[in-house]
Short mmCIF file of C-alpha atoms and ligand atoms in Angstrom, two decimals:
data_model
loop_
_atom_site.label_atom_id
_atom_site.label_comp_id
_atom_site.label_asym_id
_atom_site.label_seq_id
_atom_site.Cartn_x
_atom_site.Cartn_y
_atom_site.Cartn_z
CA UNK A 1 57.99 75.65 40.99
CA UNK A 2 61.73 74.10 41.04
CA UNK A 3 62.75 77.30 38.75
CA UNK A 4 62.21 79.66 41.77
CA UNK A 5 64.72 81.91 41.84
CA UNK A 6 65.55 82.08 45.56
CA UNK A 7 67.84 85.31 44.92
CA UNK A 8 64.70 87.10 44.73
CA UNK A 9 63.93 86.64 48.64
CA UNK A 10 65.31 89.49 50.73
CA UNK A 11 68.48 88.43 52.37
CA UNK A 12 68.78 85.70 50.17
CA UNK A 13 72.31 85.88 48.37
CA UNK A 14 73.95 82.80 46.46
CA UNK A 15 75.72 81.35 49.29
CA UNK A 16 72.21 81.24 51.09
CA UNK A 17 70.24 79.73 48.15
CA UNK A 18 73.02 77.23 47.51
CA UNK A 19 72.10 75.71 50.62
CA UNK A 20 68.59 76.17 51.11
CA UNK A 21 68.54 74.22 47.61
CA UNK A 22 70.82 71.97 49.12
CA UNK A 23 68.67 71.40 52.21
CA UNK A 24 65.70 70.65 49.27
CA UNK A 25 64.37 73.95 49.80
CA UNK A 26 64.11 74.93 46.13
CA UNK A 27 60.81 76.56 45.92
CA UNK A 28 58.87 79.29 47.05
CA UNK A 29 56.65 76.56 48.60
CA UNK A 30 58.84 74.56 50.57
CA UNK A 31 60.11 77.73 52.11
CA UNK A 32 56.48 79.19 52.46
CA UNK A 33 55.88 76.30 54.70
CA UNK A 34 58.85 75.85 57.09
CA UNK A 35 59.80 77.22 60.10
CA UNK A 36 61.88 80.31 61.08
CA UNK A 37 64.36 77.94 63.13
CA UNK A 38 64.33 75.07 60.66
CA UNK A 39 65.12 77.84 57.84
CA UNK A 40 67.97 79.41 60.23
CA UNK A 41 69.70 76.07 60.85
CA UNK A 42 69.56 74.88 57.76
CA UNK A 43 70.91 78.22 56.12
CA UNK A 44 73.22 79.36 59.06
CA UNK A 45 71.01 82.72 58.92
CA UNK A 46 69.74 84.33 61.95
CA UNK A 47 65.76 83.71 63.07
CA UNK A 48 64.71 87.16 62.23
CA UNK A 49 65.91 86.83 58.53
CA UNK A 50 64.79 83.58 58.37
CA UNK A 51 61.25 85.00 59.54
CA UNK A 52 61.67 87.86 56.56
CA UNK A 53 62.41 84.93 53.79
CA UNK A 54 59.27 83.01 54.91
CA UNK A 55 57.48 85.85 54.94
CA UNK A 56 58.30 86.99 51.25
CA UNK A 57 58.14 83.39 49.96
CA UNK A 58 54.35 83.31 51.59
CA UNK A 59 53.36 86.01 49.60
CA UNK A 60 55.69 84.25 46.30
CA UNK A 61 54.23 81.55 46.48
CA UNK A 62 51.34 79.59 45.62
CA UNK A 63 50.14 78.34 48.92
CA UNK A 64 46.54 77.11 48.01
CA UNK A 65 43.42 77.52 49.81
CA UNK A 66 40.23 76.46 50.43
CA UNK A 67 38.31 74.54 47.70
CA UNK A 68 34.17 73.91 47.71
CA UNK A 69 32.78 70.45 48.50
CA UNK A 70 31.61 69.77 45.38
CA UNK A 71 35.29 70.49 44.17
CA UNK A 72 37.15 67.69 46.40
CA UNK A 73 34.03 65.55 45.14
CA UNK A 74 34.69 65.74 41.75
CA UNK A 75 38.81 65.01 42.55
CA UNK A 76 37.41 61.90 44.56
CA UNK A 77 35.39 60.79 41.75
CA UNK A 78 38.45 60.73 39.36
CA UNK A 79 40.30 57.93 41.65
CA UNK A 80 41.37 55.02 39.92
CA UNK A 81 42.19 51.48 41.02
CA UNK A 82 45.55 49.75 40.17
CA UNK A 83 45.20 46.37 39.98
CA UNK A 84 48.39 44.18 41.35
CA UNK A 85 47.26 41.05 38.99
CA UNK A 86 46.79 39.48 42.36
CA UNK A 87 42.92 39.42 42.72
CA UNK A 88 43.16 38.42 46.61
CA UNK A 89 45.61 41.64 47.21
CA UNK A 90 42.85 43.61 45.12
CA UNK A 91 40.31 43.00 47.17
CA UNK A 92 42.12 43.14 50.37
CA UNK A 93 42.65 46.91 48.87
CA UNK A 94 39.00 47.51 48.24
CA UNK A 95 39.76 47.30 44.27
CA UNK A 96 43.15 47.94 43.65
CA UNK A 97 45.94 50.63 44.57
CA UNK A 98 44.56 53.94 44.67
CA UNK A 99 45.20 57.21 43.04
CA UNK A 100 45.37 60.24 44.89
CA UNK A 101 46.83 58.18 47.74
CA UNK A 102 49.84 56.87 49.56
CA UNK A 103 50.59 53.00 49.81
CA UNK A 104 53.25 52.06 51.77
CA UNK A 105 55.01 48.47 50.81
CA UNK A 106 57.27 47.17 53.87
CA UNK A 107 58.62 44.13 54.99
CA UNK A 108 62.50 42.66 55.27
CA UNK A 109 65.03 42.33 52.58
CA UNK A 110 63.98 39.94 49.84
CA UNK A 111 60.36 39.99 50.69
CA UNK A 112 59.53 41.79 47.31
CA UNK A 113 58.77 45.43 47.60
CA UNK A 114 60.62 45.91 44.54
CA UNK A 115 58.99 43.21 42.67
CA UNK A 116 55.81 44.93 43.51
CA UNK A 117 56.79 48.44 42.06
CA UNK A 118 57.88 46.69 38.73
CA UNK A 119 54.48 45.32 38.70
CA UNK A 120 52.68 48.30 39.01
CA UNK A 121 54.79 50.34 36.48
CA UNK A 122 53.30 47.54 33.91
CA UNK A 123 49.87 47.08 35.23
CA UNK A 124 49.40 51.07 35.11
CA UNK A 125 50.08 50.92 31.61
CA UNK A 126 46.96 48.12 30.80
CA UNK A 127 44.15 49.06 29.23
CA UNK A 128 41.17 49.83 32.33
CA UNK A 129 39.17 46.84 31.38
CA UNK A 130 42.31 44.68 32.45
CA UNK A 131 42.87 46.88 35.72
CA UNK A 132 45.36 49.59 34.60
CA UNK A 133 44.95 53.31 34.64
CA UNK A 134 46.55 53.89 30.87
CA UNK A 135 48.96 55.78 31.98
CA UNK A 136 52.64 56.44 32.20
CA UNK A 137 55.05 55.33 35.68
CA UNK A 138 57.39 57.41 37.12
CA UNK A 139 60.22 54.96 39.39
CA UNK A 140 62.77 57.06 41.54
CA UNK A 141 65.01 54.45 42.34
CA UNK A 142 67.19 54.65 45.40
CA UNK A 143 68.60 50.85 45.99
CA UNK A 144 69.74 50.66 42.40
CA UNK A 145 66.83 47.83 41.93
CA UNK A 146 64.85 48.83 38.61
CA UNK A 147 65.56 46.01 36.27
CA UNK A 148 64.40 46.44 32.81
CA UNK A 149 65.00 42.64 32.46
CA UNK A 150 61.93 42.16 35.39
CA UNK A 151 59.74 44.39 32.77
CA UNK A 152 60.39 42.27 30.11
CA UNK A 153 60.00 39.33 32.24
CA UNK A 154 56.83 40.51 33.89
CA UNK A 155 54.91 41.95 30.86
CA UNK A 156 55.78 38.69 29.26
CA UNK A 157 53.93 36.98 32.63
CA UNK A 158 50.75 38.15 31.51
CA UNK A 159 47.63 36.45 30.22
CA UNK A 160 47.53 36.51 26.40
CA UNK A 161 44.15 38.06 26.08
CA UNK A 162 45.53 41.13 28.28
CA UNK A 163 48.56 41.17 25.99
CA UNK A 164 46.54 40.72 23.02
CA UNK A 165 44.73 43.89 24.23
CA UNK A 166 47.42 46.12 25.43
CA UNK A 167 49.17 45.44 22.12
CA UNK A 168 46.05 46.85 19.87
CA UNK A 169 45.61 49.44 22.29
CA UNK A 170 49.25 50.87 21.33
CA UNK A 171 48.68 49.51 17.38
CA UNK A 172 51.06 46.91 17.59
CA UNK A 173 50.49 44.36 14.87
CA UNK A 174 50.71 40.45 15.82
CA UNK A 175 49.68 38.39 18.49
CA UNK A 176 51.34 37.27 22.19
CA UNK A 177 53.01 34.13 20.22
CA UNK A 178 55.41 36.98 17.82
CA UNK A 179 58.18 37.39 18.71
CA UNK A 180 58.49 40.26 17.11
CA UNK A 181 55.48 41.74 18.58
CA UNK A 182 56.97 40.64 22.35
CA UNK A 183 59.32 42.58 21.85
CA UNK A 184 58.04 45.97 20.59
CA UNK A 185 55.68 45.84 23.17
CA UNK A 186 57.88 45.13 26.13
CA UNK A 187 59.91 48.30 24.59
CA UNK A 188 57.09 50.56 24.15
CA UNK A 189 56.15 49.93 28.17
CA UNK A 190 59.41 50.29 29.08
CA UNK A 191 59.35 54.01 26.98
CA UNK A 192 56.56 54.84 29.29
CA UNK A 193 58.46 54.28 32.79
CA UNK A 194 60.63 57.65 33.99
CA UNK A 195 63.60 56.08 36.17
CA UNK A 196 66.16 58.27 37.84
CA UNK A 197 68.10 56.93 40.30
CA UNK A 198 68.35 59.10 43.89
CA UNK A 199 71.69 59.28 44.95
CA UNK A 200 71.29 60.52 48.41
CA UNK A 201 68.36 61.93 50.57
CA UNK A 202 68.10 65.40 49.25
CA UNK A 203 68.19 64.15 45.67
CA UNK A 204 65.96 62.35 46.25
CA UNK A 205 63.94 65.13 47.65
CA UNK A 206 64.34 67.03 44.31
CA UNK A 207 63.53 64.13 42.16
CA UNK A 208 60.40 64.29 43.92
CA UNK A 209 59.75 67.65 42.63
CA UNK A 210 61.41 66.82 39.28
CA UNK A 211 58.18 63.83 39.50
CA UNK A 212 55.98 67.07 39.84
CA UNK A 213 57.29 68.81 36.57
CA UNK A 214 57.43 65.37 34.66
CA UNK A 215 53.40 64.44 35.93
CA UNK A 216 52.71 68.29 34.97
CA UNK A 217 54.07 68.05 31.40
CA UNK A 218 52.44 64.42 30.78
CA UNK A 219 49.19 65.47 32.30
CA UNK A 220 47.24 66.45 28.95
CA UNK A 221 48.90 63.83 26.89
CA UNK A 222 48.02 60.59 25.61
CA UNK A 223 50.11 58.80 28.56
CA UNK A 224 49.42 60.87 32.05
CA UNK A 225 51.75 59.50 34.75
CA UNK A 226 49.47 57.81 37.11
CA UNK A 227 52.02 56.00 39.06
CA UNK A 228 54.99 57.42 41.32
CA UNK A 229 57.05 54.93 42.82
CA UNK A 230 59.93 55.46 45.69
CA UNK A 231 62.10 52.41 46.03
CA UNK A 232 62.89 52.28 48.85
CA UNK A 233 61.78 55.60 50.30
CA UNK A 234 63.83 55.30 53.60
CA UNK A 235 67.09 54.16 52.79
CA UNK A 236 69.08 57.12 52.43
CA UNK A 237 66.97 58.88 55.43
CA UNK A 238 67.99 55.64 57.42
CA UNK A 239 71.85 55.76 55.93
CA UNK A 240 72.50 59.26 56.97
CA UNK A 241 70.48 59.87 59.67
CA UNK A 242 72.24 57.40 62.28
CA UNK A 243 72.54 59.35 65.53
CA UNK A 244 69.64 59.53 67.46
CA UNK A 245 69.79 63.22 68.07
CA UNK A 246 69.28 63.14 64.19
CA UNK A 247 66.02 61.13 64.56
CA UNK A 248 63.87 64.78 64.56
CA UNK A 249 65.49 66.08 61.58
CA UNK A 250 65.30 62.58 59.98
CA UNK A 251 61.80 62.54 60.07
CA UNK A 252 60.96 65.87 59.36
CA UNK A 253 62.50 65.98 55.89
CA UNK A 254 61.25 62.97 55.49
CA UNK A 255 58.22 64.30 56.45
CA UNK A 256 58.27 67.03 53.76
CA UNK A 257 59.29 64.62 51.39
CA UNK A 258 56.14 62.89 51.74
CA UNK A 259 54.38 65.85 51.79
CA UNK A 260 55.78 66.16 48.27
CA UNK A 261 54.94 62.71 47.04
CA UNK A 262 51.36 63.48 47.91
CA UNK A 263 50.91 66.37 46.08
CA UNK A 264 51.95 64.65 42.88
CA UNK A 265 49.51 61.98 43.24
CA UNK A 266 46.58 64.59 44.34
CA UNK A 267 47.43 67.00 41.57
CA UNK A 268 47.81 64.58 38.80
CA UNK A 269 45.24 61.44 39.67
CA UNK A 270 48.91 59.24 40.54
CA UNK A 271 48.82 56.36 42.62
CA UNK A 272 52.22 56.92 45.20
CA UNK A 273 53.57 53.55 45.87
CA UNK A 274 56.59 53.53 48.60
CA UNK A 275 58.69 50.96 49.88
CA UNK A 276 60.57 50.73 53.48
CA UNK A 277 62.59 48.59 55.00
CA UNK A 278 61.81 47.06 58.59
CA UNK A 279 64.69 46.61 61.27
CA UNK A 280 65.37 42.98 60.41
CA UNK A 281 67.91 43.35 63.15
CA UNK A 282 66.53 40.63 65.75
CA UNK A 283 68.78 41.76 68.59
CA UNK A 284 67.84 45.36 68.34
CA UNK A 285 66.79 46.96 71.69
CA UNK A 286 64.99 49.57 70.11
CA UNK A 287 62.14 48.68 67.80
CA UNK A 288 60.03 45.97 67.08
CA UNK A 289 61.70 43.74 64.65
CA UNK A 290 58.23 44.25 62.30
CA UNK A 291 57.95 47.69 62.14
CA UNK A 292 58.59 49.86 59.39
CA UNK A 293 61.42 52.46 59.13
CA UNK A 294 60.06 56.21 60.17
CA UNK A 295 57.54 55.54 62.37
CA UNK A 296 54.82 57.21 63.01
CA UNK A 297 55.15 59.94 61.00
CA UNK A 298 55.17 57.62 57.70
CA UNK A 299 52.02 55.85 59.41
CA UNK A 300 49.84 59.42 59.22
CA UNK A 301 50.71 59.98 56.15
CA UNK A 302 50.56 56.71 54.04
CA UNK A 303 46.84 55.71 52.96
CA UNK A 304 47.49 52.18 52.93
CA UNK A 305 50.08 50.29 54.59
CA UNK A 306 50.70 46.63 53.35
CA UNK A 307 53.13 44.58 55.02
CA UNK A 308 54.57 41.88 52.99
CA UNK A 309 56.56 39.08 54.29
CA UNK A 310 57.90 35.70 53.26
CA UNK A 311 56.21 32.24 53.77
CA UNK A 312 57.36 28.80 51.65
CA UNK A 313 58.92 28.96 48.34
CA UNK A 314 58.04 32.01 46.58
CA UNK A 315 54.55 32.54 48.41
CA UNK A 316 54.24 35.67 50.22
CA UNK A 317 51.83 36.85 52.86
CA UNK A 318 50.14 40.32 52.11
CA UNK A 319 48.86 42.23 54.97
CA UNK A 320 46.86 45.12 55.08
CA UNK A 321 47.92 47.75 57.91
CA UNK A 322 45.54 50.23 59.59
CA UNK A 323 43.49 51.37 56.23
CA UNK A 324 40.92 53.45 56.46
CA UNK A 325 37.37 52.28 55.94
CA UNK A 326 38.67 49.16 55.65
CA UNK A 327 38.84 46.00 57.24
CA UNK A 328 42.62 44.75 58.32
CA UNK A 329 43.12 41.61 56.33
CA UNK A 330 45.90 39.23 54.85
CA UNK A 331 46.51 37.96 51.14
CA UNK A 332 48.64 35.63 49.70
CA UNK A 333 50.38 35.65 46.46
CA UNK A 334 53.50 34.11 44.67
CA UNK A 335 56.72 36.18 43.58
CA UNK A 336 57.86 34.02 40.08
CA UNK A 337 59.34 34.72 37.04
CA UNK A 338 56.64 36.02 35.10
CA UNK A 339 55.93 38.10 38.42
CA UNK A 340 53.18 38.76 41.04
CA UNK A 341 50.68 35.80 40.72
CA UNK A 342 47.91 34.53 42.66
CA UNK A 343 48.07 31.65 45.22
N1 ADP B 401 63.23 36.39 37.92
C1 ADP B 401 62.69 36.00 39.06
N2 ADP B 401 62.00 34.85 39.14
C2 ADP B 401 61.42 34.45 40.28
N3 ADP B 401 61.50 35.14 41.44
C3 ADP B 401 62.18 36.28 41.42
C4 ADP B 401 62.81 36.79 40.25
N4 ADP B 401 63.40 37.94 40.56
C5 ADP B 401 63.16 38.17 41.86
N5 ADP B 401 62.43 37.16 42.39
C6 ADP B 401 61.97 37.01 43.78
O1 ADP B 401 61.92 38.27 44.38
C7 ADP B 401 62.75 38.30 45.56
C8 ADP B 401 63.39 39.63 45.68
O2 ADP B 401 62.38 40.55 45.85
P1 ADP B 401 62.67 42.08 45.98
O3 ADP B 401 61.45 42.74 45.48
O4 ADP B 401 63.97 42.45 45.38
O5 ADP B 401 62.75 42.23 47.56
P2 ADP B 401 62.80 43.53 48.43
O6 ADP B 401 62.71 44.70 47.50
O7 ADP B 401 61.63 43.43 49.34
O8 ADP B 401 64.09 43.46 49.17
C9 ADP B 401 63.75 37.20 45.36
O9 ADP B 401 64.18 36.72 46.59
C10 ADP B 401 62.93 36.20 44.59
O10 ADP B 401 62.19 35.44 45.50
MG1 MG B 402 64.04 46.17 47.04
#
């Protein structure tokens, strides 16, 4: 999808595609979707063109359609549960983090979103019988916080019969005690995370389809991706978005970016796991203090929303947000060395 060549649209010329692409409009798709004045602002073209190029990239494109009941059954009946290693958060999440879903980790700085997408990027890789999906993680990291260290740190956390386990499932020879063993193991899950750092909002737009082309290529392989992490999802939205007659714009690529994040995880069986800040600003007029960055938007569109947010020591209170079908409810875990842990 990424390789569309946008040159092909009528009234489409380099200048044009250089900032459509720019604007994270780099597929027939994304065009296919937008509107004639979002399309004209971003790519100083009048409406009427812009109306032409939507047009063309409607017929381009792959748009999708309507599918049978029996055919969103069968994609519901492929979800998997992700378990945090936290039983408590588990069954606050009806089983564990979903595939084919959005969950939404906020809270202030330091509460340990990003603790909880390391996590995940090992427990995806566990064997199902110790609540992973066997699969591969993609992080897009936008803070600068993936820490290979908290992999090694966190896969060495676990209980020796789930390391024992994981290690014959990838034909490592020795046991949790060997050295040697640690460590091949703790490099052979760190092989099977994809990290690219975003460097500002509309790379991290494309990373998200980059995600796309990396879930497509793993998808018949031994290691399918079945985790997409954004850390943090909002930053850079929040960074360069700061007037408030940039608040629409914010949230509609935002929006779309979502939008994008989705399709991975409903195309490929992924769990999407997203972080976001909350205004930890106290004397801020606007906005409650505990609310997450994007509003409402974000709220639609993310599955589960789990609030996280510091108590004594390194306990933490976990707090499901508005799920569906399920009841709102609070967990409480411990952020340590060897990672996420139960109370
Ligand atoms: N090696 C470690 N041992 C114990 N606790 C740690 C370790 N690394 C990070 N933490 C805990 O995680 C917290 C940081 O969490 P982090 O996920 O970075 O927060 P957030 O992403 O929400 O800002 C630290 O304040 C600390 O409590
Ligand atoms: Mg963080």
């Amino acid at each position: 999808m990424a390789d569309d060549d946008l040159e092909n649209l009528p009234g489409v010329g380099p200048a044009t595609a250089d900032k459509l692409v720019e604007a994270g409009f780099e597929s027939y798709q994304s065009i296919a979707v937008a509107s004639p004045a979002e399309l004209s602002n971003t790519a100083d073209i009048g409406e009427s063109t812009a109306g032409d190029i939507i047009r063309a990239a409607r017929e381009a494109a792959n748009i999708g359609g309507f599918e049978t009941g029996s055919a969103v059954l069968e994609r519901r009946e492929q979800i998997g549960k992700l378990t945090w290693g936290v039983p408590e958060v588990d069954e606050l999440l009806g089983g564990g983090v979903e595939t084919q879903s959005i969950t939404e980790v906020y809270g202030e700085f330091g509460a340990g979103k990003s603790q909880v997408t390391h996590q995940l990027s090992v427990m995806v890789q566990l064997p199902q019988e110790y609540g992973g999906l066997r699969g591969s993680a993609i992080f897009v990291d936008s803070e600068d916080t993936f820490r290979p260290e908290r992999i090694d740190d966190m896969v060495r956390g676990l209980d020796d019969e789930t390391i024992q386990a994981t290690m014959d499932d990838r034909e490592i020879e020795g046991s949790p005690g060997d050295e040697e063993a640690m460590e091949a193991l703790v490099d052979d899950i760190l092989d099977k995370i994809h990290v690219a750092k975003a460097f500002n909002s509309n790379h991290q737009i494309l990373l998200a389809q980059k995600a796309k082309e990396l879930a497509s290529e793993h998808e018949d392989t031994e290691w399918p991706v079945r985790l997409l992490s954004v850390d943090s999802l909002t930053a850079h939205f929040r960074a360069e978005y700061v007037g408030r007659g940039e608040l629409a714009d914010r949230q509609q690529k935002l929006n779309k970016h979502l939008h994008d994040l989705m399709r991975v995880g409903d195309l490929y069986n992924a769990a999407v796991l997203v972080t976001n800040q909350v205004a930890s600003n106290p004397d801020s007029y606007f906005g409650d203090p505990t609310q997450p960055i994007g509003g409402n938007i974000l709220g639609h569109t993310s599955t589960f929303r789990m609030y996280i947010r510091k108590s004594k020591g390194d306990k933490r209170i976990v707090r499901l947000v508005d799920a569906p079908n399920l009841a709102d409810g609070e967990a409480v875990m411990r952020v340590q060395d060897g990672g996420l842990k139960p109370e």
